[in-house]
């Protein structure tokens, strides 16, 4: 018995309904901050306590209305298995949608909920899927992900054979 594509599990009304977000709402002052700069302290360290102290960390930003983002979902568990350091996903999905993602794909990393316009404004992201890579809590790089191969290449993670 084969698994359904996660994309098939979402119905239009699921994507369009009002969503409940786990991340605290930000005030306008924070939303108006300047873009992230390489070498600067990542201003989202409260997302996960491990981010500040991790030698390396990767934060992925996905929107559940973005087909490129949805295409990445099935490959993230394998990426995590090869990735050294903390992996964190921030998703535009509701808490329930994200819990279903974690269960369906058997993710061992957290998937947090935050509204897409909020994370784009707060972290200066132009498009999704996107990644921010940290070292000891400092921003090292930020990029829009083209596909899973691009994520491996840009993050320096070695891809499996086959």
PDB file of N, CA and C in Angstrom, residues 19-89:
ATOM      1  N   UNK A  19      -6.423  30.425   9.946  1.00  0.00           N
ATOM      2  CA  UNK A  19      -5.527  29.519  10.633  1.00  0.00           C
ATOM      3  C   UNK A  19      -5.156  30.056  12.005  1.00  0.00           C
ATOM      4  N   UNK A  20      -4.851  29.132  12.916  1.00  0.00           N
ATOM      5  CA  UNK A  20      -4.408  29.480  14.261  1.00  0.00           C
ATOM      6  C   UNK A  20      -2.898  29.322  14.280  1.00  0.00           C
ATOM      7  N   UNK A  21      -2.181  30.300  14.768  1.00  0.00           N
ATOM      8  CA  UNK A  21      -0.730  30.285  14.715  1.00  0.00           C
ATOM      9  C   UNK A  21      -0.144  30.157  16.110  1.00  0.00           C
ATOM     10  N   UNK A  22       0.904  29.348  16.211  1.00  0.00           N
ATOM     11  CA  UNK A  22       1.543  29.097  17.494  1.00  0.00           C
ATOM     12  C   UNK A  22       2.541  30.184  17.847  1.00  0.00           C
ATOM     13  N   UNK A  23       3.179  30.773  16.859  1.00  0.00           N
ATOM     14  CA  UNK A  23       4.187  31.787  17.130  1.00  0.00           C
ATOM     15  C   UNK A  23       3.511  33.040  17.668  1.00  0.00           C
ATOM     16  N   UNK A  24       4.149  33.697  18.621  1.00  0.00           N
ATOM     17  CA  UNK A  24       3.538  34.903  19.178  1.00  0.00           C
ATOM     18  C   UNK A  24       3.452  35.995  18.115  1.00  0.00           C
ATOM     19  N   UNK A  25       2.393  36.780  18.186  1.00  0.00           N
ATOM     20  CA  UNK A  25       2.252  37.888  17.251  1.00  0.00           C
ATOM     21  C   UNK A  25       3.329  38.924  17.531  1.00  0.00           C
ATOM     22  N   UNK A  26       3.852  39.486  16.479  1.00  0.00           N
ATOM     23  CA  UNK A  26       4.916  40.471  16.614  1.00  0.00           C
ATOM     24  C   UNK A  26       4.333  41.863  16.534  1.00  0.00           C
ATOM     25  N   UNK A  27       4.950  42.772  17.254  1.00  0.00           N
ATOM     26  CA  UNK A  27       4.496  44.144  17.128  1.00  0.00           C
ATOM     27  C   UNK A  27       5.095  44.756  15.860  1.00  0.00           C
ATOM     28  N   UNK A  28       4.535  45.876  15.436  1.00  0.00           N
ATOM     29  CA  UNK A  28       4.961  46.507  14.196  1.00  0.00           C
ATOM     30  C   UNK A  28       6.436  46.903  14.220  1.00  0.00           C
ATOM     31  N   UNK A  29       6.973  47.219  15.386  1.00  0.00           N
ATOM     32  CA  UNK A  29       8.376  47.598  15.493  1.00  0.00           C
ATOM     33  C   UNK A  29       9.288  46.468  15.021  1.00  0.00           C
ATOM     34  N   UNK A  30       8.982  45.255  15.449  1.00  0.00           N
ATOM     35  CA  UNK A  30       9.794  44.108  15.043  1.00  0.00           C
ATOM     36  C   UNK A  30       9.632  43.853  13.553  1.00  0.00           C
ATOM     37  N   UNK A  31       8.403  43.977  13.041  1.00  0.00           N
ATOM     38  CA  UNK A  31       8.174  43.734  11.622  1.00  0.00           C
ATOM     39  C   UNK A  31       8.901  44.742  10.737  1.00  0.00           C
ATOM     40  N   UNK A  32       9.233  45.911  11.270  1.00  0.00           N
ATOM     41  CA  UNK A  32       9.889  46.936  10.480  1.00  0.00           C
ATOM     42  C   UNK A  32      11.417  46.869  10.574  1.00  0.00           C
ATOM     43  N   UNK A  33      11.941  45.833  11.216  1.00  0.00           N
ATOM     44  CA  UNK A  33      13.392  45.717  11.355  1.00  0.00           C
ATOM     45  C   UNK A  33      14.054  45.570   9.988  1.00  0.00           C
ATOM     46  N   UNK A  34      15.331  45.874   9.941  1.00  0.00           N
ATOM     47  CA  UNK A  34      16.084  45.761   8.698  1.00  0.00           C
ATOM     48  C   UNK A  34      16.312  44.291   8.354  1.00  0.00           C
ATOM     49  N   UNK A  35      16.669  43.998   7.094  1.00  0.00           N
ATOM     50  CA  UNK A  35      16.928  42.611   6.692  1.00  0.00           C
ATOM     51  C   UNK A  35      18.063  41.989   7.514  1.00  0.00           C
ATOM     52  N   UNK A  36      18.084  40.674   7.534  1.00  0.00           N
ATOM     53  CA  UNK A  36      19.157  39.967   8.228  1.00  0.00           C
ATOM     54  C   UNK A  36      20.482  40.226   7.539  1.00  0.00           C
ATOM     55  N   UNK A  37      21.535  40.298   8.331  1.00  0.00           N
ATOM     56  CA  UNK A  37      22.869  40.555   7.811  1.00  0.00           C
ATOM     57  C   UNK A  37      23.779  39.415   8.252  1.00  0.00           C
ATOM     58  N   UNK A  38      24.634  38.970   7.332  1.00  0.00           N
ATOM     59  CA  UNK A  38      25.572  37.904   7.673  1.00  0.00           C
ATOM     60  C   UNK A  38      26.419  38.327   8.870  1.00  0.00           C
ATOM     61  N   UNK A  39      26.563  37.410   9.834  1.00  0.00           N
ATOM     62  CA  UNK A  39      27.342  37.666  11.027  1.00  0.00           C
ATOM     63  C   UNK A  39      26.554  38.279  12.172  1.00  0.00           C
ATOM     64  N   UNK A  40      25.322  38.694  11.902  1.00  0.00           N
ATOM     65  CA  UNK A  40      24.470  39.290  12.932  1.00  0.00           C
ATOM     66  C   UNK A  40      23.762  38.181  13.717  1.00  0.00           C
ATOM     67  N   UNK A  41      23.430  38.474  14.968  1.00  0.00           N
ATOM     68  CA  UNK A  41      22.665  37.547  15.789  1.00  0.00           C
ATOM     69  C   UNK A  41      21.289  37.361  15.156  1.00  0.00           C
ATOM     70  N   UNK A  42      20.861  36.121  15.009  1.00  0.00           N
ATOM     71  CA  UNK A  42      19.568  35.818  14.416  1.00  0.00           C
ATOM     72  C   UNK A  42      18.467  36.281  15.359  1.00  0.00           C
ATOM     73  N   UNK A  43      17.565  37.103  14.873  1.00  0.00           N
ATOM     74  CA  UNK A  43      16.542  37.676  15.734  1.00  0.00           C
ATOM     75  C   UNK A  43      15.340  36.754  15.942  1.00  0.00           C
ATOM     76  N   UNK A  44      15.493  35.485  15.633  1.00  0.00           N
ATOM     77  CA  UNK A  44      14.432  34.522  15.874  1.00  0.00           C
ATOM     78  C   UNK A  44      14.870  33.421  16.814  1.00  0.00           C
ATOM     79  N   UNK A  45      15.852  33.696  17.655  1.00  0.00           N
ATOM     80  CA  UNK A  45      16.398  32.662  18.537  1.00  0.00           C
ATOM     81  C   UNK A  45      15.348  32.081  19.480  1.00  0.00           C
ATOM     82  N   UNK A  46      14.294  32.844  19.763  1.00  0.00           N
ATOM     83  CA  UNK A  46      13.260  32.329  20.662  1.00  0.00           C
ATOM     84  C   UNK A  46      12.416  31.232  20.002  1.00  0.00           C
ATOM     85  N   UNK A  47      12.560  31.018  18.700  1.00  0.00           N
ATOM     86  CA  UNK A  47      11.810  29.955  18.022  1.00  0.00           C
ATOM     87  C   UNK A  47      12.159  28.584  18.585  1.00  0.00           C
ATOM     88  N   UNK A  48      13.412  28.403  18.968  1.00  0.00           N
ATOM     89  CA  UNK A  48      13.878  27.126  19.531  1.00  0.00           C
ATOM     90  C   UNK A  48      15.102  27.438  20.384  1.00  0.00           C
ATOM     91  N   UNK A  49      15.081  27.025  21.626  1.00  0.00           N
ATOM     92  CA  UNK A  49      16.170  27.337  22.559  1.00  0.00           C
ATOM     93  C   UNK A  49      17.518  26.823  22.075  1.00  0.00           C
ATOM     94  N   UNK A  50      17.525  25.794  21.250  1.00  0.00           N
ATOM     95  CA  UNK A  50      18.786  25.207  20.774  1.00  0.00           C
ATOM     96  C   UNK A  50      19.506  26.071  19.745  1.00  0.00           C
ATOM     97  N   UNK A  51      18.809  26.994  19.101  1.00  0.00           N
ATOM     98  CA  UNK A  51      19.405  27.779  18.012  1.00  0.00           C
ATOM     99  C   UNK A  51      20.591  28.618  18.457  1.00  0.00           C
ATOM    100  N   UNK A  52      20.543  29.183  19.644  1.00  0.00           N
ATOM    101  CA  UNK A  52      21.599  30.081  20.113  1.00  0.00           C
ATOM    102  C   UNK A  52      22.919  29.360  20.336  1.00  0.00           C
ATOM    103  N   UNK A  53      22.857  28.116  20.781  1.00  0.00           N
ATOM    104  CA  UNK A  53      24.077  27.393  21.154  1.00  0.00           C
ATOM    105  C   UNK A  53      24.546  26.365  20.134  1.00  0.00           C
ATOM    106  N   UNK A  54      23.729  26.079  19.139  1.00  0.00           N
ATOM    107  CA  UNK A  54      24.083  25.043  18.169  1.00  0.00           C
ATOM    108  C   UNK A  54      25.272  25.494  17.322  1.00  0.00           C
ATOM    109  N   UNK A  55      26.206  24.586  17.116  1.00  0.00           N
ATOM    110  CA  UNK A  55      27.327  24.899  16.232  1.00  0.00           C
ATOM    111  C   UNK A  55      26.796  25.288  14.859  1.00  0.00           C
ATOM    112  N   UNK A  56      25.823  24.530  14.366  1.00  0.00           N
ATOM    113  CA  UNK A  56      25.154  24.860  13.105  1.00  0.00           C
ATOM    114  C   UNK A  56      23.657  24.611  13.260  1.00  0.00           C
ATOM    115  N   UNK A  57      22.896  25.418  12.568  1.00  0.00           N
ATOM    116  CA  UNK A  57      21.444  25.255  12.555  1.00  0.00           C
ATOM    117  C   UNK A  57      20.919  25.732  11.211  1.00  0.00           C
ATOM    118  N   UNK A  58      19.877  25.066  10.753  1.00  0.00           N
ATOM    119  CA  UNK A  58      19.211  25.453   9.515  1.00  0.00           C
ATOM    120  C   UNK A  58      17.736  25.633   9.810  1.00  0.00           C
ATOM    121  N   UNK A  59      17.204  26.773   9.434  1.00  0.00           N
ATOM    122  CA  UNK A  59      15.786  27.053   9.591  1.00  0.00           C
ATOM    123  C   UNK A  59      15.201  27.139   8.186  1.00  0.00           C
ATOM    124  N   UNK A  60      14.216  26.295   7.934  1.00  0.00           N
ATOM    125  CA  UNK A  60      13.548  26.282   6.637  1.00  0.00           C
ATOM    126  C   UNK A  60      12.189  26.938   6.779  1.00  0.00           C
ATOM    127  N   UNK A  61      11.800  27.724   5.802  1.00  0.00           N
ATOM    128  CA  UNK A  61      10.518  28.411   5.796  1.00  0.00           C
ATOM    129  C   UNK A  61       9.711  27.905   4.613  1.00  0.00           C
ATOM    130  N   UNK A  62       8.525  27.374   4.913  1.00  0.00           N
ATOM    131  CA  UNK A  62       7.681  26.826   3.853  1.00  0.00           C
ATOM    132  C   UNK A  62       6.264  27.376   3.980  1.00  0.00           C
ATOM    133  N   UNK A  63       5.613  27.459   2.852  1.00  0.00           N
ATOM    134  CA  UNK A  63       4.210  27.840   2.800  1.00  0.00           C
ATOM    135  C   UNK A  63       3.446  26.649   2.253  1.00  0.00           C
ATOM    136  N   UNK A  64       2.347  26.311   2.882  1.00  0.00           N
ATOM    137  CA  UNK A  64       1.573  25.168   2.410  1.00  0.00           C
ATOM    138  C   UNK A  64       0.683  25.517   1.223  1.00  0.00           C
ATOM    139  N   UNK A  65       0.830  26.741   0.688  1.00  0.00           N
ATOM    140  CA  UNK A  65       0.166  27.113  -0.561  1.00  0.00           C
ATOM    141  C   UNK A  65       1.176  27.202  -1.701  1.00  0.00           C
ATOM    142  N   UNK A  66       2.412  26.832  -1.432  1.00  0.00           N
ATOM    143  CA  UNK A  66       3.513  26.920  -2.397  1.00  0.00           C
ATOM    144  C   UNK A  66       3.855  25.508  -2.886  1.00  0.00           C
ATOM    145  N   UNK A  67       3.713  25.269  -4.189  1.00  0.00           N
ATOM    146  CA  UNK A  67       3.953  23.918  -4.711  1.00  0.00           C
ATOM    147  C   UNK A  67       5.422  23.501  -4.568  1.00  0.00           C
ATOM    148  N   UNK A  68       6.357  24.426  -4.700  1.00  0.00           N
ATOM    149  CA  UNK A  68       7.773  24.088  -4.516  1.00  0.00           C
ATOM    150  C   UNK A  68       8.057  23.670  -3.077  1.00  0.00           C
ATOM    151  N   UNK A  69       7.373  24.321  -2.143  1.00  0.00           N
ATOM    152  CA  UNK A  69       7.524  23.965  -0.726  1.00  0.00           C
ATOM    153  C   UNK A  69       6.977  22.570  -0.468  1.00  0.00           C
ATOM    154  N   UNK A  70       5.808  22.307  -0.979  1.00  0.00           N
ATOM    155  CA  UNK A  70       5.162  21.007  -0.783  1.00  0.00           C
ATOM    156  C   UNK A  70       6.006  19.896  -1.393  1.00  0.00           C
ATOM    157  N   UNK A  71       6.648  20.178  -2.530  1.00  0.00           N
ATOM    158  CA  UNK A  71       7.519  19.187  -3.165  1.00  0.00           C
ATOM    159  C   UNK A  71       8.703  18.815  -2.279  1.00  0.00           C
ATOM    160  N   UNK A  72       9.158  19.716  -1.426  1.00  0.00           N
ATOM    161  CA  UNK A  72      10.294  19.448  -0.539  1.00  0.00           C
ATOM    162  C   UNK A  72       9.944  18.536   0.633  1.00  0.00           C
ATOM    163  N   UNK A  73       8.688  18.536   1.041  1.00  0.00           N
ATOM    164  CA  UNK A  73       8.276  17.877   2.278  1.00  0.00           C
ATOM    165  C   UNK A  73       8.723  16.426   2.390  1.00  0.00           C
ATOM    166  N   UNK A  74       8.574  15.660   1.318  1.00  0.00           N
ATOM    167  CA  UNK A  74       8.910  14.236   1.364  1.00  0.00           C
ATOM    168  C   UNK A  74      10.414  14.002   1.524  1.00  0.00           C
ATOM    169  N   UNK A  75      11.240  14.981   1.173  1.00  0.00           N
ATOM    170  CA  UNK A  75      12.695  14.818   1.217  1.00  0.00           C
ATOM    171  C   UNK A  75      13.342  15.371   2.488  1.00  0.00           C
ATOM    172  N   UNK A  76      12.569  16.014   3.342  1.00  0.00           N
ATOM    173  CA  UNK A  76      13.159  16.678   4.504  1.00  0.00           C
ATOM    174  C   UNK A  76      13.643  15.709   5.576  1.00  0.00           C
ATOM    175  N   UNK A  77      13.002  14.561   5.743  1.00  0.00           N
ATOM    176  CA  UNK A  77      13.468  13.588   6.739  1.00  0.00           C
ATOM    177  C   UNK A  77      14.853  13.065   6.358  1.00  0.00           C
ATOM    178  N   UNK A  78      15.071  12.793   5.085  1.00  0.00           N
ATOM    179  CA  UNK A  78      16.377  12.339   4.606  1.00  0.00           C
ATOM    180  C   UNK A  78      17.417  13.449   4.775  1.00  0.00           C
ATOM    181  N   UNK A  79      17.034  14.685   4.453  1.00  0.00           N
ATOM    182  CA  UNK A  79      17.938  15.820   4.634  1.00  0.00           C
ATOM    183  C   UNK A  79      18.345  15.932   6.105  1.00  0.00           C
ATOM    184  N   UNK A  80      17.381  15.812   6.994  1.00  0.00           N
ATOM    185  CA  UNK A  80      17.652  15.902   8.426  1.00  0.00           C
ATOM    186  C   UNK A  80      18.610  14.804   8.874  1.00  0.00           C
ATOM    187  N   UNK A  81      18.455  13.613   8.344  1.00  0.00           N
ATOM    188  CA  UNK A  81      19.320  12.490   8.730  1.00  0.00           C
ATOM    189  C   UNK A  81      20.778  12.757   8.344  1.00  0.00           C
ATOM    190  N   UNK A  82      21.000  13.532   7.302  1.00  0.00           N
ATOM    191  CA  UNK A  82      22.353  13.821   6.823  1.00  0.00           C
ATOM    192  C   UNK A  82      22.884  15.158   7.346  1.00  0.00           C
ATOM    193  N   UNK A  83      21.997  15.990   7.814  1.00  0.00           N
ATOM    194  CA  UNK A  83      22.327  17.328   8.284  1.00  0.00           C
ATOM    195  C   UNK A  83      22.885  17.246   9.705  1.00  0.00           C
ATOM    196  N   UNK A  84      24.022  17.884   9.934  1.00  0.00           N
ATOM    197  CA  UNK A  84      24.579  17.957  11.285  1.00  0.00           C
ATOM    198  C   UNK A  84      24.140  19.268  11.895  1.00  0.00           C
ATOM    199  N   UNK A  85      23.589  19.215  13.063  1.00  0.00           N
ATOM    200  CA  UNK A  85      23.111  20.420  13.716  1.00  0.00           C
ATOM    201  C   UNK A  85      21.611  20.400  13.854  1.00  0.00           C
ATOM    202  N   UNK A  86      21.082  21.539  14.223  1.00  0.00           N
ATOM    203  CA  UNK A  86      19.648  21.683  14.461  1.00  0.00           C
ATOM    204  C   UNK A  86      18.945  21.993  13.146  1.00  0.00           C
ATOM    205  N   UNK A  87      17.843  21.301  12.904  1.00  0.00           N
ATOM    206  CA  UNK A  87      16.969  21.616  11.773  1.00  0.00           C
ATOM    207  C   UNK A  87      15.620  22.014  12.339  1.00  0.00           C
ATOM    208  N   UNK A  88      15.099  23.107  11.848  1.00  0.00           N
ATOM    209  CA  UNK A  88      13.814  23.632  12.297  1.00  0.00           C
ATOM    210  C   UNK A  88      13.055  24.081  11.062  1.00  0.00           C
ATOM    211  N   UNK A  89      11.771  23.742  10.997  1.00  0.00           N
ATOM    212  CA  UNK A  89      10.931  24.180   9.885  1.00  0.00           C
ATOM    213  C   UNK A  89       9.872  25.124  10.441  1.00  0.00           C
TER     214      UNK A  89
END
